PDB file of C-alpha atoms in Angstrom:
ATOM      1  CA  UNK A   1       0.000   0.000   0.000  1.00 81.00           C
ATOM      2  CA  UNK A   2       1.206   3.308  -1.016  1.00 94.00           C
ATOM      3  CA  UNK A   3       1.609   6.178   1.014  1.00 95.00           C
ATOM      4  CA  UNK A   4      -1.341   8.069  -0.360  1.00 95.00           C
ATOM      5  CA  UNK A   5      -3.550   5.041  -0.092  1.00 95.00           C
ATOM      6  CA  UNK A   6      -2.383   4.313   3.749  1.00 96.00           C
ATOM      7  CA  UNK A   7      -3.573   7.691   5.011  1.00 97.00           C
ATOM      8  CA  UNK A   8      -7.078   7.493   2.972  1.00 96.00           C
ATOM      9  CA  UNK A   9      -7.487   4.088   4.896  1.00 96.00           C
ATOM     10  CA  UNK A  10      -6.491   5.347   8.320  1.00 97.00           C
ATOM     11  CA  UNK A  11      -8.743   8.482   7.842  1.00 96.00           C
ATOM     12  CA  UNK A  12     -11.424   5.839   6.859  1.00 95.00           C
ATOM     13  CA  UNK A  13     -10.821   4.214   9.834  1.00 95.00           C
ATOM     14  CA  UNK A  14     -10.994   6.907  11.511  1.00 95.00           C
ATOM     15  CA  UNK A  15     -13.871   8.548  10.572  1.00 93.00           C
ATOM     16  CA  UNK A  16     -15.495   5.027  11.202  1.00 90.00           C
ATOM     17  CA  UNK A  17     -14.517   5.232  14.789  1.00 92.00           C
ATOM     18  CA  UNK A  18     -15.130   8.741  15.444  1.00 91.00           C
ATOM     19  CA  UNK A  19     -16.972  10.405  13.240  1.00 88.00           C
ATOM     20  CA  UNK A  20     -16.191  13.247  10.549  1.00 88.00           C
ATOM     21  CA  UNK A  21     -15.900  16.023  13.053  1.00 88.00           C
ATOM     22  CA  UNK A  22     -13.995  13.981  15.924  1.00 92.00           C
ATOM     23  CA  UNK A  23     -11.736  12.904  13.120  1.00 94.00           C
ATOM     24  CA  UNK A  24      -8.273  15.200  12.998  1.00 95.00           C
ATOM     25  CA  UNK A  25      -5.494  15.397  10.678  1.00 96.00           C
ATOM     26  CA  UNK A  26      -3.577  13.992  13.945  1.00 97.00           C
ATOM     27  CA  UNK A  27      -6.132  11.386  14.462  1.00 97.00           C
ATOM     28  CA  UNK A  28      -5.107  10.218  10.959  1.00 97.00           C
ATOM     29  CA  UNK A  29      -1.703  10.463  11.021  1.00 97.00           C
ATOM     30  CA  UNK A  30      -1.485   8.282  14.173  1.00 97.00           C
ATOM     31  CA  UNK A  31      -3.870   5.706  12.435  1.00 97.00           C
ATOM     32  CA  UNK A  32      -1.523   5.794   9.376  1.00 97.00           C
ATOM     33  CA  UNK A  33       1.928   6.247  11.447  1.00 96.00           C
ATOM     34  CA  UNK A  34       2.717   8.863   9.652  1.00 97.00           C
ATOM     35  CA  UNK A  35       3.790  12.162  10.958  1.00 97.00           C
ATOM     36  CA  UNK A  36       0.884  15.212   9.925  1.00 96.00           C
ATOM     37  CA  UNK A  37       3.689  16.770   7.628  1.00 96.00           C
ATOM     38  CA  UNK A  38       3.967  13.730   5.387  1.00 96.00           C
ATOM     39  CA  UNK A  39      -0.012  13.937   5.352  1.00 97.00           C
ATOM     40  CA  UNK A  40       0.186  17.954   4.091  1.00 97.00           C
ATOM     41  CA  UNK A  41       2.684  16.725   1.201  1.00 96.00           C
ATOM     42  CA  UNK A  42      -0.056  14.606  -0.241  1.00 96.00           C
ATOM     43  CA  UNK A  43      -3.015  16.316   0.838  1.00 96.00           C
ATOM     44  CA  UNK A  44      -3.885  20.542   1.340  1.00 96.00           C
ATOM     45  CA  UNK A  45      -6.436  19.872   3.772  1.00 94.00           C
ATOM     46  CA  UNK A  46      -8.639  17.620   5.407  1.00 93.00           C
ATOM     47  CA  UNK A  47     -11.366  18.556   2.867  1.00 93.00           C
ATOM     48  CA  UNK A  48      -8.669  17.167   0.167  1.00 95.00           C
ATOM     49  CA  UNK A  49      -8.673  13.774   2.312  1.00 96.00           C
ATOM     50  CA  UNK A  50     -12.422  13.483   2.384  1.00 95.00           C
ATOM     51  CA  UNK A  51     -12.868  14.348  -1.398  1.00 95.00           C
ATOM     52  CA  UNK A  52      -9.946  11.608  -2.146  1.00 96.00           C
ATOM     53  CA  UNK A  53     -11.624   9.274   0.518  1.00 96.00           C
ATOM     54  CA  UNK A  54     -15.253  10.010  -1.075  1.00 96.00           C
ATOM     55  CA  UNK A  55     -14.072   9.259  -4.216  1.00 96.00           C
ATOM     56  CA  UNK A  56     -12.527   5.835  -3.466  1.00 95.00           C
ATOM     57  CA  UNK A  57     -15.633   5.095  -1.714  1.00 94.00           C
ATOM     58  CA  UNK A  58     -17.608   5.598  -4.634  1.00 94.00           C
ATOM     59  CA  UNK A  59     -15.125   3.753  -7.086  1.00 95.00           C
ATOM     60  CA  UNK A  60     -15.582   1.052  -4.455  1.00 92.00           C
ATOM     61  CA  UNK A  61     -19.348   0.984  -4.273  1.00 90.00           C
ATOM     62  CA  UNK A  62     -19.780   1.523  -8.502  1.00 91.00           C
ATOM     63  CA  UNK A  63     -17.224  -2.104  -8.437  1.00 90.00           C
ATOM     64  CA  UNK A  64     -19.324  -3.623  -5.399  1.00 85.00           C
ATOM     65  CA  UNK A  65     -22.817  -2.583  -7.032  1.00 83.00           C
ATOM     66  CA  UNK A  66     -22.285  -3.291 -11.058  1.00 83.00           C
ATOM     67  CA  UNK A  67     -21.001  -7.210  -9.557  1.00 81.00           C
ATOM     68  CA  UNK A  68     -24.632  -7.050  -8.599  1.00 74.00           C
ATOM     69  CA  UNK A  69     -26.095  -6.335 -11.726  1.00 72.00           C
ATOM     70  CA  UNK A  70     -24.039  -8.583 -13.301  1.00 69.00           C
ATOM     71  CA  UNK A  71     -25.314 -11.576 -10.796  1.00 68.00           C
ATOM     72  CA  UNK A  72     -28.765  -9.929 -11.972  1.00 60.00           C
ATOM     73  CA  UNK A  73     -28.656 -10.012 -15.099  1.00 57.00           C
ATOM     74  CA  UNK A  74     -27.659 -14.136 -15.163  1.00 59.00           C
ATOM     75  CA  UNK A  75     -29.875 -14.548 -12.519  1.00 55.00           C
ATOM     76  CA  UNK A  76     -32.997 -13.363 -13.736  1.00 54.00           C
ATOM     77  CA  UNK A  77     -35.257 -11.851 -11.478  1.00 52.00           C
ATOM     78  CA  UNK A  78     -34.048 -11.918  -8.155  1.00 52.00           C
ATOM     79  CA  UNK A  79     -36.778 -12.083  -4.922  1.00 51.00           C
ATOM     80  CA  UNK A  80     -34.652  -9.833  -1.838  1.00 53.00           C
ATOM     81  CA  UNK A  81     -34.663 -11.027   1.573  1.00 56.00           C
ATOM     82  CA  UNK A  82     -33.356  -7.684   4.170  1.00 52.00           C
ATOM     83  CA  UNK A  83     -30.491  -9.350   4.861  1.00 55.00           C
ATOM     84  CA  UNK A  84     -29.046  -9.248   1.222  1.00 61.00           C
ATOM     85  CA  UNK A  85     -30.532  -5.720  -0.291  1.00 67.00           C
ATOM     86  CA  UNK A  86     -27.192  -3.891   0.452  1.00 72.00           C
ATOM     87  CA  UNK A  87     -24.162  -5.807   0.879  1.00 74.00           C
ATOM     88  CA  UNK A  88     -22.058  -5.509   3.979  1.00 79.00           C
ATOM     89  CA  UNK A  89     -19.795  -3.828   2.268  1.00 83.00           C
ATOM     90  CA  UNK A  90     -22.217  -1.897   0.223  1.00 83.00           C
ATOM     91  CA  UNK A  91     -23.915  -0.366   3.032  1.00 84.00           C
ATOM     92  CA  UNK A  92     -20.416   0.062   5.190  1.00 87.00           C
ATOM     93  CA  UNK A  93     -19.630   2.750   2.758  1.00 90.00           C
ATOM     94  CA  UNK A  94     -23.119   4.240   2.782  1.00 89.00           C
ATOM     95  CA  UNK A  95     -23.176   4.521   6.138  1.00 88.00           C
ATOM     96  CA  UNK A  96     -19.679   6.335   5.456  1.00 91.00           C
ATOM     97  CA  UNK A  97     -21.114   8.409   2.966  1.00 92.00           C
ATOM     98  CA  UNK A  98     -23.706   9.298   5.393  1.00 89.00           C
ATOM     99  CA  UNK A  99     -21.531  10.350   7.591  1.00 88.00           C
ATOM    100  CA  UNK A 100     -19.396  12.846   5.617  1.00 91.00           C
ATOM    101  CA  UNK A 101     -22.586  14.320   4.194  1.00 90.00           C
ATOM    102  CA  UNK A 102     -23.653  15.705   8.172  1.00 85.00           C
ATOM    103  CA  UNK A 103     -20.673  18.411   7.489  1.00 86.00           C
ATOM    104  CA  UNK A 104     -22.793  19.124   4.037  1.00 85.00           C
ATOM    105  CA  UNK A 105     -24.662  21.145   5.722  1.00 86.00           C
ATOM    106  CA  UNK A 106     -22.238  23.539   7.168  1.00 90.00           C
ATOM    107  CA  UNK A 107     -19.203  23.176   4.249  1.00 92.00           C
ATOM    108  CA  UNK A 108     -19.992  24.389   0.475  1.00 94.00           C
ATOM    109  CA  UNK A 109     -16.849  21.931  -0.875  1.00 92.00           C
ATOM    110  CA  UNK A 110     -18.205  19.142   1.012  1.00 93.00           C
ATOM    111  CA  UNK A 111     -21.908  19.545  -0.260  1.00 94.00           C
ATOM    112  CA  UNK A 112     -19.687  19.756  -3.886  1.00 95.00           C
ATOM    113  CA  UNK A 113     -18.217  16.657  -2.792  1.00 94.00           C
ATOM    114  CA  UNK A 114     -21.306  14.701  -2.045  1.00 94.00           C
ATOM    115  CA  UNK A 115     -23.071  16.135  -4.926  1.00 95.00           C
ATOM    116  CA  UNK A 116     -20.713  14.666  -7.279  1.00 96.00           C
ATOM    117  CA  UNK A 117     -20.241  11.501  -5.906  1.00 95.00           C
ATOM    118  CA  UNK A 118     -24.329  11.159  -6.219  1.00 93.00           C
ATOM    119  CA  UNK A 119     -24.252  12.029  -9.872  1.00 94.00           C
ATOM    120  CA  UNK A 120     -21.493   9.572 -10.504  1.00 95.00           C
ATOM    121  CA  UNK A 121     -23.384   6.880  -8.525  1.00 92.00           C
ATOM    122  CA  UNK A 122     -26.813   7.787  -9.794  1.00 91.00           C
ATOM    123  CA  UNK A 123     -25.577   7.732 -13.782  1.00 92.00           C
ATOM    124  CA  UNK A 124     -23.812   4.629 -13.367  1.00 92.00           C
ATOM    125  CA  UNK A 125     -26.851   2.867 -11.701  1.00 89.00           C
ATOM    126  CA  UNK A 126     -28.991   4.481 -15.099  1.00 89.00           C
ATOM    127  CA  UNK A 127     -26.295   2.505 -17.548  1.00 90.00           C
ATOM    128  CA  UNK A 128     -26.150  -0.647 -15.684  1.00 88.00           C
ATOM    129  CA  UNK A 129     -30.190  -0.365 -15.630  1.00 86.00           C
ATOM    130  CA  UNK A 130     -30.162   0.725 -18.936  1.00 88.00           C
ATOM    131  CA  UNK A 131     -27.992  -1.968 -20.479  1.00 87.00           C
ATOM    132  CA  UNK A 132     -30.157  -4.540 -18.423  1.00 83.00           C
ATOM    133  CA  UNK A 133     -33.616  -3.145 -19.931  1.00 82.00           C
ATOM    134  CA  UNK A 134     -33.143  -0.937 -22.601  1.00 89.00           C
ATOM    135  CA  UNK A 135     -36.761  -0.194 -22.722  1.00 89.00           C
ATOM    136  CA  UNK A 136     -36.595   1.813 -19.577  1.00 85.00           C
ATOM    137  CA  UNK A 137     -36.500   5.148 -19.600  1.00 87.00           C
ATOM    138  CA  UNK A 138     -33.575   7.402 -17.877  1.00 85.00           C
ATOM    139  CA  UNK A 139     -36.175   9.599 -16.219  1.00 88.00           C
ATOM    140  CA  UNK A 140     -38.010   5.949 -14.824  1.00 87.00           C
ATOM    141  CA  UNK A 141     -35.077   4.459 -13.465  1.00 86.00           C
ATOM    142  CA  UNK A 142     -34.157   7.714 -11.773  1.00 86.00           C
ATOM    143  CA  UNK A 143     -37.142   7.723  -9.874  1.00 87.00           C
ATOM    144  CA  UNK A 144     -37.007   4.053  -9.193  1.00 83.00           C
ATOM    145  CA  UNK A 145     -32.925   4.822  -7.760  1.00 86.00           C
ATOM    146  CA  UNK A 146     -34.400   8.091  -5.304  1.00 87.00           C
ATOM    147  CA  UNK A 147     -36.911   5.962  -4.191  1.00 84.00           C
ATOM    148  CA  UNK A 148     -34.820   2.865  -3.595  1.00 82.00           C
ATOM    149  CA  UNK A 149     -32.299   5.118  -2.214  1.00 86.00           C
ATOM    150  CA  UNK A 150     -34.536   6.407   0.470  1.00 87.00           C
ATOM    151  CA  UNK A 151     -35.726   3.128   1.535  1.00 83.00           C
ATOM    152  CA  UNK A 152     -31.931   1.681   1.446  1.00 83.00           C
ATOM    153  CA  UNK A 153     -31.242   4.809   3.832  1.00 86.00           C
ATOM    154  CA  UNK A 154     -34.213   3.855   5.906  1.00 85.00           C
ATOM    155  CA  UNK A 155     -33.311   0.704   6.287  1.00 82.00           C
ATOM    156  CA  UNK A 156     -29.698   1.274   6.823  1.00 83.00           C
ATOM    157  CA  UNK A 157     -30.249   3.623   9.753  1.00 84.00           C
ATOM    158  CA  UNK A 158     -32.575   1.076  11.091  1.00 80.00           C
ATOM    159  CA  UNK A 159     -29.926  -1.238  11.017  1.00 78.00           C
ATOM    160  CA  UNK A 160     -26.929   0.326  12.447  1.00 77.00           C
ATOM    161  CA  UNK A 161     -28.097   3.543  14.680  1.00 69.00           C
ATOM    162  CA  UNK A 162     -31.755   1.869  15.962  1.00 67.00           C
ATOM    163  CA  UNK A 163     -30.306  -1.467  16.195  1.00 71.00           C
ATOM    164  CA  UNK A 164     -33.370  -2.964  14.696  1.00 75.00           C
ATOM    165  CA  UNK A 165     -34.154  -5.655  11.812  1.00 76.00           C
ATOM    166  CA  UNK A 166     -36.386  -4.594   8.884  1.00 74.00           C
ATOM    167  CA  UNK A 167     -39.494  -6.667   9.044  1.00 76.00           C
ATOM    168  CA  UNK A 168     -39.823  -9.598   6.650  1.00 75.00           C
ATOM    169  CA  UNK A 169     -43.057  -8.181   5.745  1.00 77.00           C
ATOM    170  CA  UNK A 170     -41.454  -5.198   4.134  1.00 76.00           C
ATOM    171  CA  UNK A 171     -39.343  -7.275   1.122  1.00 74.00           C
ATOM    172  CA  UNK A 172     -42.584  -7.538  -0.972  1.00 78.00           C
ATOM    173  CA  UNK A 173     -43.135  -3.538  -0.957  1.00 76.00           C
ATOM    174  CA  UNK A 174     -39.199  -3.759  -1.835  1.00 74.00           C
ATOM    175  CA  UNK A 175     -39.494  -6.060  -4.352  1.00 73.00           C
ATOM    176  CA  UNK A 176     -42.513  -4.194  -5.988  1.00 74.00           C
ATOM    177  CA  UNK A 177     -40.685  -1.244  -6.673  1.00 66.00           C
ATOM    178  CA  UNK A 178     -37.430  -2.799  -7.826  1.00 64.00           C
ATOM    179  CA  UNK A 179     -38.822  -4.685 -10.777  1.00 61.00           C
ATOM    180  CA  UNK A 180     -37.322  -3.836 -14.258  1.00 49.00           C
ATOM    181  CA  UNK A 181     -41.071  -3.815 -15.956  1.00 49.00           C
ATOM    182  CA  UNK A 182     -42.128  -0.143 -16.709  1.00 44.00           C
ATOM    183  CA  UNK A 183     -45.835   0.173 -15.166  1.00 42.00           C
TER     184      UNK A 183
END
């Protein structure tokens, strides 16, 4: 592992641990052990970390998420159960995501940040759908991906911060609105 690549994974780590705004460019460099100068030489800021981090997130997800569609589209059509809508990994780095985006709110180059890392998620998931049912239109499948997106959300903070399953009885509403036919 290269330099670079040590100190995104300690600030990952440390982010996971802490959170975005307990997380400090010391924090990081004792994660990485690496003194904070050797952090400045490949990174400005801590804003620089997060956009490298966000974007290796992302890359990561896209990789993690088209393997899916790929299992899809030999598959057929594929009946969830909550345990395997969002893979571990998948929803580690969502609940990541989530994380960076609380400092949105209060930091213009981090809303940037998350806004681009959206758009590169959201157009990627409109190919992938797109190659899988080319009848489908963009505008479709975008509303399908907000709403699945809110209900992955949902069901993520369930999860993790309430500490509480998603009822079984939930999967058919999931189901319903994941289906490739155009209604």
């Amino acid at each position: 592992m290269n330099r670079s690549d040590q100190i995104l994974h300690a600030a990952e780590q440390c982010m996971r641990q802490k959170g975005f705004h307990q997380t400090s460019i010391q924090n990081i460099a004792s994660q990485a052990d690496v003194s904070i100068g050797l952090i400045y030489k490949y990174y400005k800021n801590k804003e620089a970390i997060i956009e490298a981090l966000v974007t290796r997130v992302v890359q990561r997800m896209i990789a993690l998420l088209n393997a899916d569609f790929e299992q899809i589209a030999h598959a057929g059509g594929i009946t969830h159960s909550a345990q395997d809508i969002v893979p571990p990994e998948v929803e580690d780095s969502i609940v990541l995501l989530m994380e960076i985006s609380s400092e949105a709110t209060r930091n213009e180059r981090i809303r940037q940040i998350m806004h681009d890392a959206w758009q590169v998620l959201k157009n990627n998931f409109i190919q992938q759908e797109q190659t899988l049912n080319p009848a489908l239109d963009a505008n479709m499948i975008h509303t399908r991906l907000y709403v699945m997106s809110l209900v992955i959300d949902g069901m993520i903070i369930r999860r993790c911060m309430k500490q509480r399953d998603v009822p079984a009885s939930f999967m058919p509403f999931f189901d319903a609105i994941t289906r490739s036919e155009e209604h």
